[in-house]
Amino acid sequence: MQSDALCFTHDSNMGSMIVTDDQMTIISISDSFKTDIGETNELLLKPLNTLCTSDKHFFTQEALFELQRSGMWQGTIEHYYNNSEKTSLQVTAYAVRNSLNEIEFYTLFLNHTDKRLLHTTQIDSLTKLPNRTYLLDVLEKRLSSAKQERGFTSLLFIEFDDLARFNETFGFDIDDQLIVQLSEKLKSLLGADDVLARVGNEQFAIVSQNFESEESTEIFAKRIISMLYEPFFVDPNMFYISASIGISLSSADERDAYRLLKTAENTMRRVQKDGKNHIAFTQYKAQSSLQKSMHLMEDLPAAIENGEIYFVYQGQYDHERERFSGAELLARWRHPKYGEVSPGLFIPLAEQSGMIGPLTIKAIIEASKMFAKLEEANIKDFSLSVNISPAVLMASDFIETVQFLRHNYDLVGKKLNFEITEETLTQNIDNLVQLLEQIREMGIGIEVDDYGTGYTSLQYLANLPIDILKIDRSFVSGIDRDLKKRGLFQAIVNMSHALDIDVIAEGVETALEDAIIKKFNFITVQGYFYCKPKESNNLLEKLKDNNENTACVWTLLRA
Ligand code: C2E
Ligand code: CA
Ligand code: CA
């Protein structure tokens, strides 16, 4: 058989062709090989005859013998696509002899028996990369592999910015060309056994088990971002492209490939909201904290009942009167399994699950008990503030519930305040002014919490019945060093006082911050510097000390 004739028998629909020398060392491989056989296959690295004794690869001794004897062998061999997925391959091999009847070449034609399936459902036709289906397959295998037992699998979900927008200006398939270039660049960054897939139009995903830590995954993600600092060229034009990357890391107990991919995708969406060329993590800790959140949500109702959720108090120090004039109730959860759970975690869960209502009722009842203790300790003229979430404020029976509590828990005439965040006040709440006025009519003060984070106009505030403005910690921390902050703080204070609204500065942590704030008159401060959140009895102790030492502020410093 002539080698010329062989070349003609091959066409691109037939699969891949390999030509080897007489020792079966590969001389040439057709371009379609990588798509058909996989890129990291051992076939590329070793002479074929060294593989002939392997039971999973290539020729058996018998096959080789037959090929050499008759000049042709046809059969099926099993092979591992990209070393991970077992598929079968149809091989037609020819031994090509020279005029001396010595074997000069071997030529092999390879066809996946299930090639059509692989192509239509698992390979992206533009980039020739595995697609989402294939990726999920690989991911599932990786998650149950031994390596996963020891470490974790990282999944990076990358979305490039809208490339199709270039088409109108530069030509209709610019986006395709850019996507191919991007896929090549991404490929060049891959480590051994990493899998790159095109999972959506402008979306790629990388699965890797090569990273030891979150940090090393992040470094890799940063390399992807920095690869985009260089322009891409589709002659004669130059393009800058940005991307957002979401990463999910899976621990040994996470085996759900779909969820890992979805988590990375959702994380990427979050990044996109913040702007492009960013990276964010949903790490396996957060992943398991997803499960934890589910458990916490289930445990919430009982925890509110049984006292696992309780309240601490953070004193508010009035500079003018040189005494503590009030305290804020802050919820805490001592969970039997998870230990101290931050309100930053469980308050949103309570809001989502509707349990924020009962929690707030518990806070108001707790405040009533504290008022009784204060009275007993002869501490007068002292306010207690309860945080009110938007869902609570907007509940149709809110006013009614508060009325009930006032009368049944001896709150009439007590200095109770509700803290409502600036953000809540800017939401479109029906009859907001009327609602706030009803609260006020019950003798409950209204505080704007976290003021300065929502950019409410002064005009807007002037139209609301508000008693106290709590200036957010971001305006307070570092006020001793930052003149701009000081200016803003001053402006807020002036405005509030002009509107006859009292001011509390939140998050005062240092003596220097306190000294600056003290210079603005009529300001109350709340922060770790004067008082960390404390259980009721500890606060009472502190307040008693305070009563006895009103002249000496320094004895109050830090708990
Ligand atoms: P917030 O209402 O802004 O409460 C102030 C937060 O700042 C508290 O965190 C407090 O411990 C902390 N803090 C106070 N002084 C300082 C300081 O000097 N430095 C620093 N770095 N932080 C300080 P916490 O207790 O973790 O509460 C977080 C948030 O959870 C609260 O923010 C509030 O939005 C919510 N929350 C807490 N308890 C309740 C509750 O009973 N009901 C509702 N609806 N939300 C609550
Ligand atoms: Ca608050
Ligand atoms: Ca606050």
Short mmCIF file of N, CA and C in Angstrom, two decimals, residues 304-415:
data_model
loop_
_atom_site.label_atom_id
_atom_site.label_comp_id
_atom_site.label_asym_id
_atom_site.label_seq_id
_atom_site.Cartn_x
_atom_site.Cartn_y
_atom_site.Cartn_z
N ILE A 304 -35.20 31.61 69.61
CA ILE A 304 -35.82 32.84 70.12
C ILE A 304 -36.62 32.50 71.39
N GLU A 305 -37.27 31.35 71.33
CA GLU A 305 -38.07 30.86 72.47
C GLU A 305 -37.21 30.56 73.69
N ASN A 306 -36.15 29.75 73.44
CA ASN A 306 -35.47 29.13 74.59
C ASN A 306 -34.30 29.96 75.16
N GLY A 307 -34.11 31.15 74.63
CA GLY A 307 -33.11 32.02 75.24
C GLY A 307 -31.70 31.86 74.67
N GLU A 308 -31.55 30.97 73.69
CA GLU A 308 -30.23 30.93 73.03
C GLU A 308 -29.96 32.30 72.40
N ILE A 309 -31.02 32.91 71.88
CA ILE A 309 -30.89 34.29 71.39
C ILE A 309 -31.21 35.22 72.55
N TYR A 310 -30.30 36.10 72.83
CA TYR A 310 -30.49 37.02 73.95
C TYR A 310 -29.95 38.40 73.52
N PHE A 311 -29.98 39.34 74.44
CA PHE A 311 -29.60 40.70 74.05
C PHE A 311 -28.49 41.25 74.94
N VAL A 312 -27.58 41.96 74.31
CA VAL A 312 -26.57 42.69 75.07
C VAL A 312 -26.83 44.18 74.87
N TYR A 313 -26.16 44.97 75.68
CA TYR A 313 -26.43 46.41 75.68
C TYR A 313 -25.13 47.17 75.46
N GLN A 314 -25.19 48.13 74.58
CA GLN A 314 -24.01 48.98 74.39
C GLN A 314 -24.37 50.40 74.84
N GLY A 315 -23.67 50.86 75.87
CA GLY A 315 -23.96 52.17 76.45
C GLY A 315 -23.63 53.30 75.48
N GLN A 316 -24.39 54.39 75.64
CA GLN A 316 -24.15 55.59 74.83
C GLN A 316 -23.77 56.72 75.78
N TYR A 317 -22.63 57.29 75.54
CA TYR A 317 -22.10 58.27 76.49
C TYR A 317 -22.37 59.70 76.02
N ASP A 318 -22.99 60.46 76.92
CA ASP A 318 -23.36 61.83 76.58
C ASP A 318 -22.26 62.78 77.07
N HIS A 319 -21.57 63.39 76.16
CA HIS A 319 -20.45 64.27 76.53
C HIS A 319 -20.90 65.48 77.35
N GLU A 320 -22.08 66.00 76.99
CA GLU A 320 -22.55 67.21 77.66
C GLU A 320 -22.78 66.97 79.14
N ARG A 321 -23.48 65.84 79.38
CA ARG A 321 -23.85 65.55 80.77
C ARG A 321 -22.81 64.66 81.46
N GLU A 322 -21.81 64.26 80.72
CA GLU A 322 -20.74 63.41 81.23
C GLU A 322 -21.28 62.17 81.92
N ARG A 323 -22.19 61.54 81.27
CA ARG A 323 -22.74 60.28 81.79
C ARG A 323 -23.33 59.44 80.65
N PHE A 324 -23.53 58.16 80.96
CA PHE A 324 -24.22 57.31 79.99
C PHE A 324 -25.70 57.69 80.01
N SER A 325 -26.24 57.94 78.85
CA SER A 325 -27.62 58.39 78.80
C SER A 325 -28.54 57.37 78.15
N GLY A 326 -27.96 56.31 77.63
CA GLY A 326 -28.81 55.31 76.99
C GLY A 326 -27.99 54.11 76.56
N ALA A 327 -28.68 53.12 75.99
CA ALA A 327 -27.99 51.94 75.47
C ALA A 327 -28.78 51.36 74.32
N GLU A 328 -28.06 50.68 73.44
CA GLU A 328 -28.70 49.99 72.32
C GLU A 328 -28.74 48.50 72.60
N LEU A 329 -29.87 47.87 72.31
CA LEU A 329 -29.96 46.42 72.46
C LEU A 329 -29.42 45.76 71.18
N LEU A 330 -28.51 44.82 71.37
CA LEU A 330 -27.96 44.11 70.23
C LEU A 330 -28.15 42.61 70.45
N ALA A 331 -28.70 41.96 69.45
CA ALA A 331 -29.02 40.53 69.60
C ALA A 331 -27.77 39.68 69.51
N ARG A 332 -27.75 38.60 70.29
CA ARG A 332 -26.67 37.63 70.26
C ARG A 332 -27.26 36.24 70.21
N TRP A 333 -26.53 35.32 69.62
CA TRP A 333 -27.00 33.93 69.58
C TRP A 333 -25.88 32.99 70.01
N ARG A 334 -26.11 32.36 71.14
CA ARG A 334 -25.16 31.34 71.59
C ARG A 334 -25.72 29.99 71.16
N HIS A 335 -25.20 29.50 70.06
CA HIS A 335 -25.76 28.28 69.46
C HIS A 335 -25.06 27.05 70.04
N PRO A 336 -25.83 26.01 70.41
CA PRO A 336 -25.18 24.85 71.04
C PRO A 336 -24.15 24.18 70.14
N LYS A 337 -24.36 24.22 68.84
CA LYS A 337 -23.41 23.55 67.94
C LYS A 337 -22.37 24.53 67.36
N TYR A 338 -22.83 25.71 66.96
CA TYR A 338 -21.93 26.63 66.24
C TYR A 338 -21.29 27.69 67.13
N GLY A 339 -21.64 27.70 68.39
CA GLY A 339 -21.07 28.73 69.28
C GLY A 339 -21.72 30.07 69.03
N GLU A 340 -20.93 31.16 69.24
CA GLU A 340 -21.49 32.50 69.05
C GLU A 340 -21.73 32.75 67.56
N VAL A 341 -22.95 33.04 67.20
CA VAL A 341 -23.26 33.33 65.80
C VAL A 341 -23.46 34.84 65.69
N SER A 342 -22.82 35.44 64.70
CA SER A 342 -22.88 36.90 64.58
C SER A 342 -24.26 37.37 64.12
N PRO A 343 -24.73 38.50 64.67
CA PRO A 343 -26.02 39.02 64.18
C PRO A 343 -25.95 39.36 62.69
N GLY A 344 -24.74 39.68 62.23
CA GLY A 344 -24.56 39.93 60.80
C GLY A 344 -25.02 38.73 59.98
N LEU A 345 -24.98 37.55 60.57
CA LEU A 345 -25.41 36.34 59.87
C LEU A 345 -26.88 36.00 60.17
N PHE A 346 -27.25 36.03 61.47
CA PHE A 346 -28.59 35.50 61.74
C PHE A 346 -29.70 36.53 61.59
N ILE A 347 -29.37 37.83 61.68
CA ILE A 347 -30.45 38.82 61.47
C ILE A 347 -30.99 38.73 60.03
N PRO A 348 -30.12 38.70 59.02
CA PRO A 348 -30.66 38.52 57.66
C PRO A 348 -31.47 37.22 57.52
N LEU A 349 -31.03 36.15 58.21
CA LEU A 349 -31.79 34.90 58.14
C LEU A 349 -33.16 35.06 58.78
N ALA A 350 -33.16 35.80 59.90
CA ALA A 350 -34.44 36.04 60.57
C ALA A 350 -35.34 36.88 59.67
N GLU A 351 -34.73 37.81 58.95
CA GLU A 351 -35.52 38.66 58.05
C GLU A 351 -36.11 37.83 56.91
N GLN A 352 -35.26 36.93 56.38
CA GLN A 352 -35.73 36.10 55.25
C GLN A 352 -36.82 35.13 55.68
N SER A 353 -36.71 34.63 56.90
CA SER A 353 -37.62 33.55 57.30
C SER A 353 -38.85 34.06 58.05
N GLY A 354 -38.93 35.38 58.19
CA GLY A 354 -40.10 35.92 58.89
C GLY A 354 -39.95 35.88 60.41
N MET A 355 -38.80 35.42 60.90
CA MET A 355 -38.63 35.33 62.35
C MET A 355 -38.17 36.65 62.97
N ILE A 356 -37.94 37.65 62.13
CA ILE A 356 -37.47 38.93 62.67
C ILE A 356 -38.58 39.58 63.52
N GLY A 357 -39.82 39.29 63.18
CA GLY A 357 -40.95 39.82 63.97
C GLY A 357 -40.88 39.34 65.41
N PRO A 358 -40.93 38.01 65.64
CA PRO A 358 -40.81 37.50 67.00
C PRO A 358 -39.53 37.97 67.71
N LEU A 359 -38.43 38.05 66.96
CA LEU A 359 -37.16 38.49 67.57
C LEU A 359 -37.28 39.93 68.08
N THR A 360 -37.96 40.77 67.30
CA THR A 360 -38.11 42.17 67.69
C THR A 360 -39.03 42.30 68.90
N ILE A 361 -40.06 41.47 68.91
CA ILE A 361 -40.97 41.48 70.07
C ILE A 361 -40.16 41.10 71.32
N LYS A 362 -39.32 40.10 71.16
CA LYS A 362 -38.50 39.67 72.29
C LYS A 362 -37.58 40.81 72.74
N ALA A 363 -37.04 41.58 71.78
CA ALA A 363 -36.16 42.70 72.12
C ALA A 363 -36.93 43.76 72.91
N ILE A 364 -38.17 44.02 72.48
CA ILE A 364 -38.96 45.06 73.17
C ILE A 364 -39.31 44.60 74.59
N ILE A 365 -39.63 43.33 74.73
CA ILE A 365 -39.95 42.80 76.07
C ILE A 365 -38.69 42.85 76.95
N GLU A 366 -37.56 42.51 76.33
CA GLU A 366 -36.27 42.57 77.03
C GLU A 366 -36.00 44.00 77.52
N ALA A 367 -36.30 44.96 76.65
CA ALA A 367 -36.10 46.37 77.02
C ALA A 367 -36.97 46.72 78.23
N SER A 368 -38.19 46.19 78.22
CA SER A 368 -39.08 46.52 79.35
C SER A 368 -38.50 45.97 80.66
N LYS A 369 -37.90 44.79 80.59
CA LYS A 369 -37.29 44.21 81.80
C LYS A 369 -36.11 45.06 82.25
N MET A 370 -35.36 45.54 81.26
CA MET A 370 -34.18 46.36 81.59
C MET A 370 -34.61 47.69 82.22
N PHE A 371 -35.72 48.26 81.71
CA PHE A 371 -36.21 49.50 82.31
C PHE A 371 -36.50 49.28 83.79
N ALA A 372 -37.08 48.11 84.09
CA ALA A 372 -37.40 47.80 85.49
C ALA A 372 -36.11 47.71 86.32
N LYS A 373 -35.10 47.08 85.77
CA LYS A 373 -33.82 46.96 86.49
C LYS A 373 -33.17 48.33 86.69
N LEU A 374 -33.29 49.17 85.67
CA LEU A 374 -32.71 50.52 85.76
C LEU A 374 -33.39 51.31 86.89
N GLU A 375 -34.70 51.15 86.91
CA GLU A 375 -35.48 51.85 87.92
C GLU A 375 -35.04 51.40 89.32
N GLU A 376 -34.90 50.09 89.42
CA GLU A 376 -34.48 49.49 90.68
C GLU A 376 -33.11 50.01 91.11
N ALA A 377 -32.24 50.21 90.13
CA ALA A 377 -30.89 50.70 90.43
C ALA A 377 -30.85 52.22 90.54
N ASN A 378 -32.05 52.81 90.46
CA ASN A 378 -32.17 54.26 90.56
C ASN A 378 -31.42 55.01 89.45
N ILE A 379 -31.38 54.39 88.32
CA ILE A 379 -30.77 55.07 87.16
C ILE A 379 -31.91 55.64 86.33
N LYS A 380 -31.94 56.97 86.29
CA LYS A 380 -33.09 57.63 85.66
C LYS A 380 -32.70 58.24 84.33
N ASP A 381 -33.72 58.64 83.62
CA ASP A 381 -33.49 59.37 82.39
C ASP A 381 -32.53 58.61 81.46
N PHE A 382 -32.85 57.37 81.27
CA PHE A 382 -31.98 56.51 80.48
C PHE A 382 -32.80 55.89 79.35
N SER A 383 -32.28 55.98 78.12
CA SER A 383 -33.06 55.46 76.98
C SER A 383 -32.55 54.08 76.55
N LEU A 384 -33.45 53.30 75.97
CA LEU A 384 -33.06 52.02 75.38
C LEU A 384 -33.52 52.01 73.93
N SER A 385 -32.62 51.57 73.06
CA SER A 385 -32.94 51.58 71.63
C SER A 385 -33.02 50.16 71.09
N VAL A 386 -34.07 49.91 70.33
CA VAL A 386 -34.27 48.60 69.70
C VAL A 386 -34.18 48.78 68.19
N ASN A 387 -33.46 47.87 67.54
CA ASN A 387 -33.34 47.93 66.08
C ASN A 387 -34.61 47.40 65.42
N ILE A 388 -35.09 48.14 64.44
CA ILE A 388 -36.30 47.73 63.73
C ILE A 388 -35.97 47.52 62.25
N SER A 389 -36.08 46.28 61.82
CA SER A 389 -35.80 45.96 60.41
C SER A 389 -36.93 46.46 59.52
N PRO A 390 -36.63 46.68 58.24
CA PRO A 390 -37.68 47.18 57.33
C PRO A 390 -38.93 46.29 57.32
N ALA A 391 -38.72 44.96 57.31
CA ALA A 391 -39.89 44.06 57.24
C ALA A 391 -40.79 44.24 58.46
N VAL A 392 -40.17 44.54 59.59
CA VAL A 392 -40.94 44.72 60.83
C VAL A 392 -41.73 46.02 60.75
N LEU A 393 -41.02 47.06 60.32
CA LEU A 393 -41.67 48.37 60.21
C LEU A 393 -42.86 48.33 59.26
N MET A 394 -42.69 47.55 58.20
CA MET A 394 -43.73 47.54 57.17
C MET A 394 -44.85 46.54 57.43
N ALA A 395 -44.69 45.71 58.45
CA ALA A 395 -45.75 44.72 58.74
C ALA A 395 -47.04 45.45 59.08
N SER A 396 -48.14 44.93 58.58
CA SER A 396 -49.40 45.67 58.73
C SER A 396 -49.83 45.81 60.20
N ASP A 397 -49.39 44.84 61.02
CA ASP A 397 -49.84 44.89 62.42
C ASP A 397 -48.77 45.49 63.36
N PHE A 398 -47.79 46.17 62.78
CA PHE A 398 -46.68 46.65 63.60
C PHE A 398 -47.13 47.59 64.72
N ILE A 399 -47.87 48.62 64.33
CA ILE A 399 -48.28 49.62 65.32
C ILE A 399 -49.13 48.97 66.41
N GLU A 400 -50.01 48.11 65.96
CA GLU A 400 -50.91 47.41 66.89
C GLU A 400 -50.09 46.57 67.90
N THR A 401 -49.08 45.87 67.38
CA THR A 401 -48.24 45.02 68.24
C THR A 401 -47.49 45.87 69.27
N VAL A 402 -46.96 47.00 68.78
CA VAL A 402 -46.20 47.85 69.70
C VAL A 402 -47.13 48.42 70.78
N GLN A 403 -48.33 48.80 70.35
CA GLN A 403 -49.32 49.29 71.33
C GLN A 403 -49.55 48.25 72.41
N PHE A 404 -49.76 47.03 71.96
CA PHE A 404 -50.03 45.93 72.88
C PHE A 404 -48.87 45.78 73.87
N LEU A 405 -47.65 45.79 73.35
CA LEU A 405 -46.47 45.60 74.20
C LEU A 405 -46.32 46.75 75.20
N ARG A 406 -46.56 47.95 74.72
CA ARG A 406 -46.43 49.12 75.61
C ARG A 406 -47.32 48.96 76.85
N HIS A 407 -48.55 48.56 76.57
CA HIS A 407 -49.50 48.50 77.67
C HIS A 407 -49.30 47.29 78.56
N ASN A 408 -48.90 46.19 77.96
CA ASN A 408 -48.79 44.96 78.74
C ASN A 408 -47.40 44.76 79.35
N TYR A 409 -46.45 45.52 78.89
CA TYR A 409 -45.10 45.35 79.44
C TYR A 409 -44.57 46.65 80.07
N ASP A 410 -45.48 47.44 80.51
CA ASP A 410 -45.11 48.59 81.31
C ASP A 410 -44.11 49.51 80.62
N LEU A 411 -44.38 49.78 79.38
CA LEU A 411 -43.44 50.62 78.64
C LEU A 411 -43.92 52.07 78.51
N VAL A 412 -45.15 52.31 78.95
CA VAL A 412 -45.68 53.67 78.82
C VAL A 412 -44.83 54.61 79.67
N GLY A 413 -44.41 55.72 79.06
CA GLY A 413 -43.62 56.70 79.80
C GLY A 413 -42.13 56.37 79.85
N LYS A 414 -41.74 55.24 79.27
CA LYS A 414 -40.31 54.89 79.26
C LYS A 414 -39.63 55.46 78.02
N LYS A 415 -38.33 55.70 78.15
CA LYS A 415 -37.61 56.28 77.01
C LYS A 415 -37.16 55.18 76.04
#
